[in-house]
Coordinates of C-alpha atoms in Angstrom, one line a residue:
M1 CA 0.0 0.0 0.0
A2 CA 2.8 2.4 0.9
D3 CA 4.5 1.7 -2.4
F4 CA 1.2 2.6 -4.2
F5 CA 0.8 6.0 -2.5
F6 CA 4.6 6.7 -3.0
S7 CA 4.2 5.9 -6.7
I8 CA 1.2 8.3 -6.9
Y9 CA 3.2 11.0 -5.1
N10 CA 6.1 10.6 -7.5
N11 CA 3.8 10.8 -10.6
I12 CA 2.2 13.9 -9.3
K13 CA 5.6 15.5 -8.5
E14 CA 6.9 14.6 -12.0
F15 CA 3.7 16.0 -13.5
F16 CA 4.1 19.3 -11.8
N17 CA 7.8 19.5 -12.6
K18 CA 7.1 19.1 -16.3
Y19 CA 3.8 20.9 -16.6
F20 CA 3.8 23.4 -13.7
I21 CA 4.3 26.4 -15.9
V22 CA 1.6 25.5 -18.4
T23 CA -0.8 24.5 -15.6
T24 CA -0.2 27.7 -13.8
I25 CA -0.7 29.9 -16.9
L26 CA -3.9 27.9 -17.9
L27 CA -5.2 28.2 -14.4
G28 CA -4.5 31.9 -14.3
V29 CA -6.3 32.4 -17.7
G30 CA -9.2 30.3 -16.5
L31 CA -9.6 32.3 -13.2
L32 CA -9.3 35.6 -15.0
C33 CA -12.1 34.6 -17.4
W34 CA -14.2 33.3 -14.6
G35 CA -13.7 36.5 -12.5
I36 CA -14.7 38.6 -15.5
E37 CA -17.7 36.4 -16.1
Q38 CA -18.7 36.8 -12.4
N39 CA -18.3 40.6 -12.7
T40 CA -15.2 42.0 -11.1
E41 CA -17.4 44.5 -9.2
T42 CA -18.5 41.6 -6.9
V43 CA -16.4 40.1 -4.2
T44 CA -16.3 36.7 -5.9
G45 CA -15.3 38.3 -9.2
K46 CA -12.6 40.3 -7.6
V47 CA -11.1 37.3 -5.7
L48 CA -11.1 35.2 -8.9
Y49 CA -9.6 38.0 -11.0
T50 CA -6.9 38.6 -8.5
L51 CA -6.0 34.9 -8.1
G52 CA -6.0 34.6 -11.9
S53 CA -3.6 37.5 -12.3
L54 CA -1.2 36.1 -9.6
S55 CA -1.3 32.6 -11.2
L56 CA -0.7 34.0 -14.7
S57 CA 2.2 36.3 -13.6
G58 CA 3.8 33.5 -11.6
G59 CA 3.6 31.1 -14.5
I60 CA 5.1 33.6 -16.9
F61 CA 7.9 34.5 -14.4
A62 CA 8.7 30.8 -13.7
G63 CA 8.9 30.2 -17.5
V64 CA 11.3 33.0 -18.0
A65 CA 13.4 32.1 -14.9
K66 CA 13.8 28.5 -16.2
S67 CA 15.0 29.6 -19.6
A68 CA 18.7 29.4 -20.5
Q69 CA 18.7 32.9 -21.8
F70 CA 17.4 34.3 -18.5
T71 CA 20.0 32.3 -16.6
D72 CA 22.8 33.5 -18.9
I73 CA 21.7 37.1 -18.5
Y74 CA 21.7 36.9 -14.7
K75 CA 25.1 35.1 -14.7
K76 CA 26.5 37.9 -16.7
I77 CA 25.0 40.5 -14.4
F78 CA 26.3 38.8 -11.3
R79 CA 29.7 38.2 -12.9
D80 CA 30.0 41.9 -13.8
I81 CA 29.0 42.9 -10.3
I82 CA 31.5 40.5 -8.6
F83 CA 34.4 41.1 -10.9
G84 CA 33.7 44.7 -11.9
E85 CA 36.5 47.1 -11.2
E86 CA 34.3 49.3 -9.0
H87 CA 33.3 46.4 -6.8
L88 CA 36.8 44.9 -6.6
E89 CA 38.2 48.2 -5.4
K90 CA 36.0 48.0 -2.3
R91 CA 37.1 44.4 -1.5
E92 CA 39.6 43.7 1.2
D93 CA 40.4 40.1 0.0
L94 CA 41.9 40.9 -3.4
E95 CA 45.1 38.9 -2.6
T96 CA 42.9 35.8 -1.9
I97 CA 41.0 36.3 -5.1
W98 CA 44.2 36.7 -7.1
G99 CA 45.6 33.6 -5.4
N100 CA 42.5 31.6 -6.3
V101 CA 42.6 32.8 -9.9
T102 CA 46.3 32.2 -10.6
R103 CA 46.3 28.8 -8.9
T104 CA 43.2 27.8 -11.0
L105 CA 44.8 29.0 -14.2
S106 CA 48.1 27.2 -13.3
K107 CA 46.4 23.9 -12.4
K108 CA 44.8 23.6 -15.8
K109 CA 48.1 23.0 -17.5
F110 CA 50.7 22.8 -14.7
S111 CA 49.0 21.0 -11.8
K112 CA 52.2 19.8 -10.2
I113 CA 53.9 23.2 -10.1
S114 CA 50.9 25.5 -9.8
D115 CA 51.6 26.6 -6.2
E116 CA 55.2 27.5 -7.1
L117 CA 54.0 29.4 -10.2
H118 CA 51.5 31.3 -8.1
D119 CA 54.1 32.1 -5.4
N120 CA 56.7 33.4 -7.9
I121 CA 54.2 35.5 -9.9
K122 CA 53.0 37.1 -6.7
K123 CA 56.5 37.7 -5.3
Y124 CA 58.3 38.9 -8.4
F125 CA 55.7 40.0 -11.0
L126 CA 52.9 41.3 -8.8
P127 CA 54.8 42.7 -5.9
M128 CA 52.6 43.8 -3.0
D129 CA 55.2 44.6 -0.4
H130 CA 55.7 48.2 -1.5
D131 CA 53.3 50.8 -2.9
Y132 CA 55.8 52.5 -5.2
Y133 CA 58.1 52.0 -8.2
Y134 CA 61.1 53.6 -9.9
E135 CA 60.6 55.4 -13.2
N136 CA 63.1 56.4 -15.9
F137 CA 66.2 55.1 -14.2
N138 CA 69.0 56.8 -16.1
I139 CA 72.7 56.4 -15.5
D140 CA 75.5 58.3 -17.2
V141 CA 78.8 56.4 -16.8
V142 CA 82.3 57.7 -17.6
I143 CA 85.1 55.1 -17.3
E144 CA 88.8 56.0 -17.2
Y145 CA 92.1 54.2 -16.3
D146 CA 93.8 55.3 -13.2
E147 CA 97.0 57.1 -14.3
T148 CA 98.9 55.9 -11.2
N149 CA 97.8 52.3 -11.5
S150 CA 96.7 50.9 -14.8
D151 CA 95.1 47.9 -13.2
Y152 CA 92.5 50.2 -11.7
L153 CA 89.5 51.8 -13.2
I154 CA 87.9 55.1 -12.2
I155 CA 84.1 55.2 -12.8
K156 CA 82.2 58.4 -12.5
E157 CA 78.4 58.0 -12.4
I158 CA 75.4 60.4 -12.5
T159 CA 72.2 58.5 -11.6
N160 CA 68.8 60.1 -12.0
F161 CA 65.4 58.6 -11.5
N162 CA 61.9 59.1 -10.0
I163 CA 60.2 57.3 -7.2
V164 CA 56.4 57.2 -8.0
C165 CA 53.6 56.3 -5.6
E166 CA 49.8 57.0 -5.5
D167 CA 49.6 58.2 -1.9
E168 CA 51.5 61.3 -0.8
K169 CA 51.1 60.2 2.8
L170 CA 52.9 57.0 2.1
K171 CA 56.2 56.6 4.0
I172 CA 58.9 55.3 1.6
R173 CA 62.3 54.2 2.8
N174 CA 64.8 55.0 0.0
K175 CA 67.9 52.8 0.3
F176 CA 71.2 52.8 -1.5
C177 CA 74.1 50.4 -1.2
C178 CA 77.3 50.1 -3.2
M179 CA 79.8 47.1 -2.7
I180 CA 83.3 47.0 -4.2
K181 CA 85.6 44.1 -3.8
V182 CA 88.9 45.2 -2.4
D183 CA 92.5 44.0 -3.0
M184 CA 93.3 43.8 0.7
S185 CA 97.1 43.9 0.0
D186 CA 96.5 47.5 -1.2
K187 CA 93.4 48.4 0.7
D188 CA 93.6 52.2 0.4
A189 CA 93.8 52.1 -3.4
T190 CA 90.1 51.2 -3.7
T191 CA 87.9 54.3 -3.0
Y192 CA 84.4 55.4 -3.1
Q193 CA 83.1 59.0 -3.0
L194 CA 79.5 60.0 -2.8
K195 CA 79.9 63.5 -4.3
K196 CA 76.3 64.6 -4.3
I197 CA 72.8 63.2 -3.4
E198 CA 69.7 65.2 -3.9
I199 CA 66.1 63.9 -3.2
S200 CA 63.0 66.1 -3.7
G201 CA 61.9 67.5 -0.3
A202 CA 64.7 65.7 1.6
S203 CA 67.7 67.0 3.4
G204 CA 70.3 65.8 5.9
I205 CA 71.1 62.7 3.9
K206 CA 74.1 61.0 5.5
H207 CA 76.0 58.0 4.1
V208 CA 78.2 55.4 5.8
K209 CA 81.3 53.8 4.5
K210 CA 82.6 50.6 6.0
Y211 CA 84.5 47.4 5.3
D212 CA 82.7 44.1 5.3
K213 CA 85.3 41.4 5.0
N214 CA 87.0 42.1 1.7
H215 CA 84.4 44.6 0.4
L216 CA 84.2 48.4 0.7
V217 CA 80.5 49.3 1.4
C218 CA 78.8 52.6 1.1
E219 CA 75.2 53.0 2.0
Y220 CA 72.5 55.4 3.0
E221 CA 68.8 55.3 3.7
K222 CA 66.2 58.1 3.9
D223 CA 62.5 58.0 4.8
L224 CA 60.4 60.0 2.3
T225 CA 56.8 61.3 2.7
G226 CA 54.6 64.1 1.5
R227 CA 54.9 63.7 -2.3
K228 CA 53.6 61.4 -5.1
I229 CA 56.8 61.8 -7.1
Y230 CA 60.4 62.1 -5.7
N231 CA 63.3 62.9 -8.0
V232 CA 66.6 61.3 -6.9
R233 CA 69.9 62.5 -8.4
R234 CA 73.2 61.0 -7.2
E235 CA 76.8 61.6 -8.3
D236 CA 79.5 59.3 -7.2
E237 CA 83.0 58.2 -8.1
K238 CA 84.6 54.9 -7.4
K239 CA 88.1 53.4 -8.1
F240 CA 88.7 49.7 -8.0
N241 CA 91.0 46.9 -9.2
L242 CA 89.7 45.5 -12.5
R243 CA 91.1 42.1 -11.7
F244 CA 88.9 41.9 -8.5
N245 CA 85.8 43.6 -10.2
P246 CA 85.5 42.4 -13.8
I247 CA 81.7 42.5 -13.6
K248 CA 79.4 45.4 -12.8
T249 CA 75.6 44.9 -12.5
Q250 CA 72.6 47.2 -12.4
I251 CA 70.0 45.2 -10.6
A252 CA 66.4 46.3 -9.8
M253 CA 65.9 46.4 -6.1
W254 CA 62.2 47.0 -6.8
V255 CA 60.1 47.5 -9.9
Y256 CA 61.6 49.8 -12.6
K257 CA 59.8 51.4 -15.5
N258 CA 62.4 52.1 -18.2
L259 CA 66.2 52.0 -17.9
K260 CA 68.9 53.8 -19.8
L261 CA 72.7 53.4 -19.4
D262 CA 75.0 55.7 -21.3
I263 CA 78.6 54.4 -21.0
T264 CA 81.7 56.2 -22.3
Y265 CA 85.0 54.3 -21.9
P266 CA 88.5 53.9 -23.3
K267 CA 89.3 52.2 -26.6
E268 CA 91.5 49.6 -24.8
L269 CA 88.6 48.4 -22.6
D270 CA 86.0 46.0 -24.0
I271 CA 82.6 45.9 -22.4
E272 CA 80.0 43.2 -23.0
I273 CA 76.4 43.9 -22.2
R274 CA 73.9 41.2 -21.2
G275 CA 70.3 41.3 -19.9
M276 CA 69.6 39.5 -16.7
G277 CA 66.1 37.9 -16.7
L278 CA 64.6 40.7 -18.7
L279 CA 61.3 40.0 -20.5
N280 CA 62.2 42.0 -23.6
D281 CA 65.5 42.7 -25.4
L282 CA 67.9 45.5 -24.6
V283 CA 68.4 48.1 -27.4
I284 CA 72.2 48.7 -27.6
E285 CA 73.6 51.4 -29.8
D286 CA 77.3 52.0 -30.3
K287 CA 78.3 55.7 -30.7
N288 CA 82.1 55.4 -30.8
N289 CA 84.4 58.1 -32.0
K290 CA 88.1 58.2 -32.8
V291 CA 89.1 58.8 -29.1
L292 CA 86.6 56.9 -27.0
N293 CA 84.0 54.2 -27.2
R294 CA 80.4 54.8 -26.1
K295 CA 77.4 52.5 -25.7
V296 CA 73.8 53.6 -25.1
I297 CA 71.7 50.8 -23.6
E298 CA 67.9 51.2 -23.3
Y299 CA 65.1 49.1 -22.0
K300 CA 61.5 50.2 -22.4
G301 CA 59.1 48.5 -20.1
L302 CA 59.0 47.0 -16.6
I303 CA 62.0 45.5 -14.9
Y304 CA 61.2 43.3 -11.9
K305 CA 63.1 42.7 -8.7
N306 CA 66.5 41.0 -9.2
Q307 CA 66.4 41.6 -13.0
G308 CA 68.7 44.0 -14.7
V309 CA 71.8 44.5 -16.8
L310 CA 75.2 42.8 -16.6
M311 CA 78.4 44.5 -17.7
I312 CA 81.5 42.5 -18.3
F313 CA 84.8 44.4 -18.4
R314 CA 87.8 42.9 -20.4
D315 CA 91.3 44.3 -21.0
D316 CA 93.8 41.9 -22.6
K317 CA 96.7 43.7 -20.8
I318 CA 95.1 42.9 -17.4
S319 CA 94.7 39.2 -16.7

């Protein structure tokens, strides 16, 4: 007996699932007609007419709601709301959203290394630790041989760049560090001079020179606030033994936008330029004359942390 009633229940349920919309619309039309026939001025007519209107409206709405087109429309609306720029700017869990998106994208093709891909992208290509970047990092370099010691080079540099942020109240700690390997048998022959340092709105910038094992280290740091753009101009001069320092690097300590190196150097010196992890190629132009060689190296675009330019010095007379 229980099976009989359960079978009837399932048949009724299946009927309403399949024909609910049609039944509701037909019932609504029937009640409307009956209400009109009974005269909508009477209580019975009003009740029938109202019930018919509700039934007809409900049937039509249910039909539209079940349609694929309606579902797609609402999916698009919800998607636009959830992932729209205006909505995302108000969210406080953007890092979580980014993590979920990058991991999901990675897992589709690189399931075994998806977490590592996500971590590296976030650490190096979507840096969140700082709210600023360096723009138009330009360095003019003049290289000479030391007249008193031909194994030594004298390098004069003028470095000019901007620090850019979106919030003038942001506190930025600007740091600089230069390390030169020293021939400890002639320690005083290696020198570093910070001739000038100018930063927009900053004063009292002091640098420190010290020895760290077999390196001469010069460094400074300065807290900056109150601007959205800070211009930094630095002039320095260093003298070092070429045998101990055959390589010079310009490495991004944070995100750079655009880099230019203009290097003037003696004919006897050969300089090889290589990009280090850069996403695009360096543009290298030779502008040599009869007396000196000159290379202009440019990179247009973003340079990420620990990427940069490698310069290899070679002189056949110095081995």
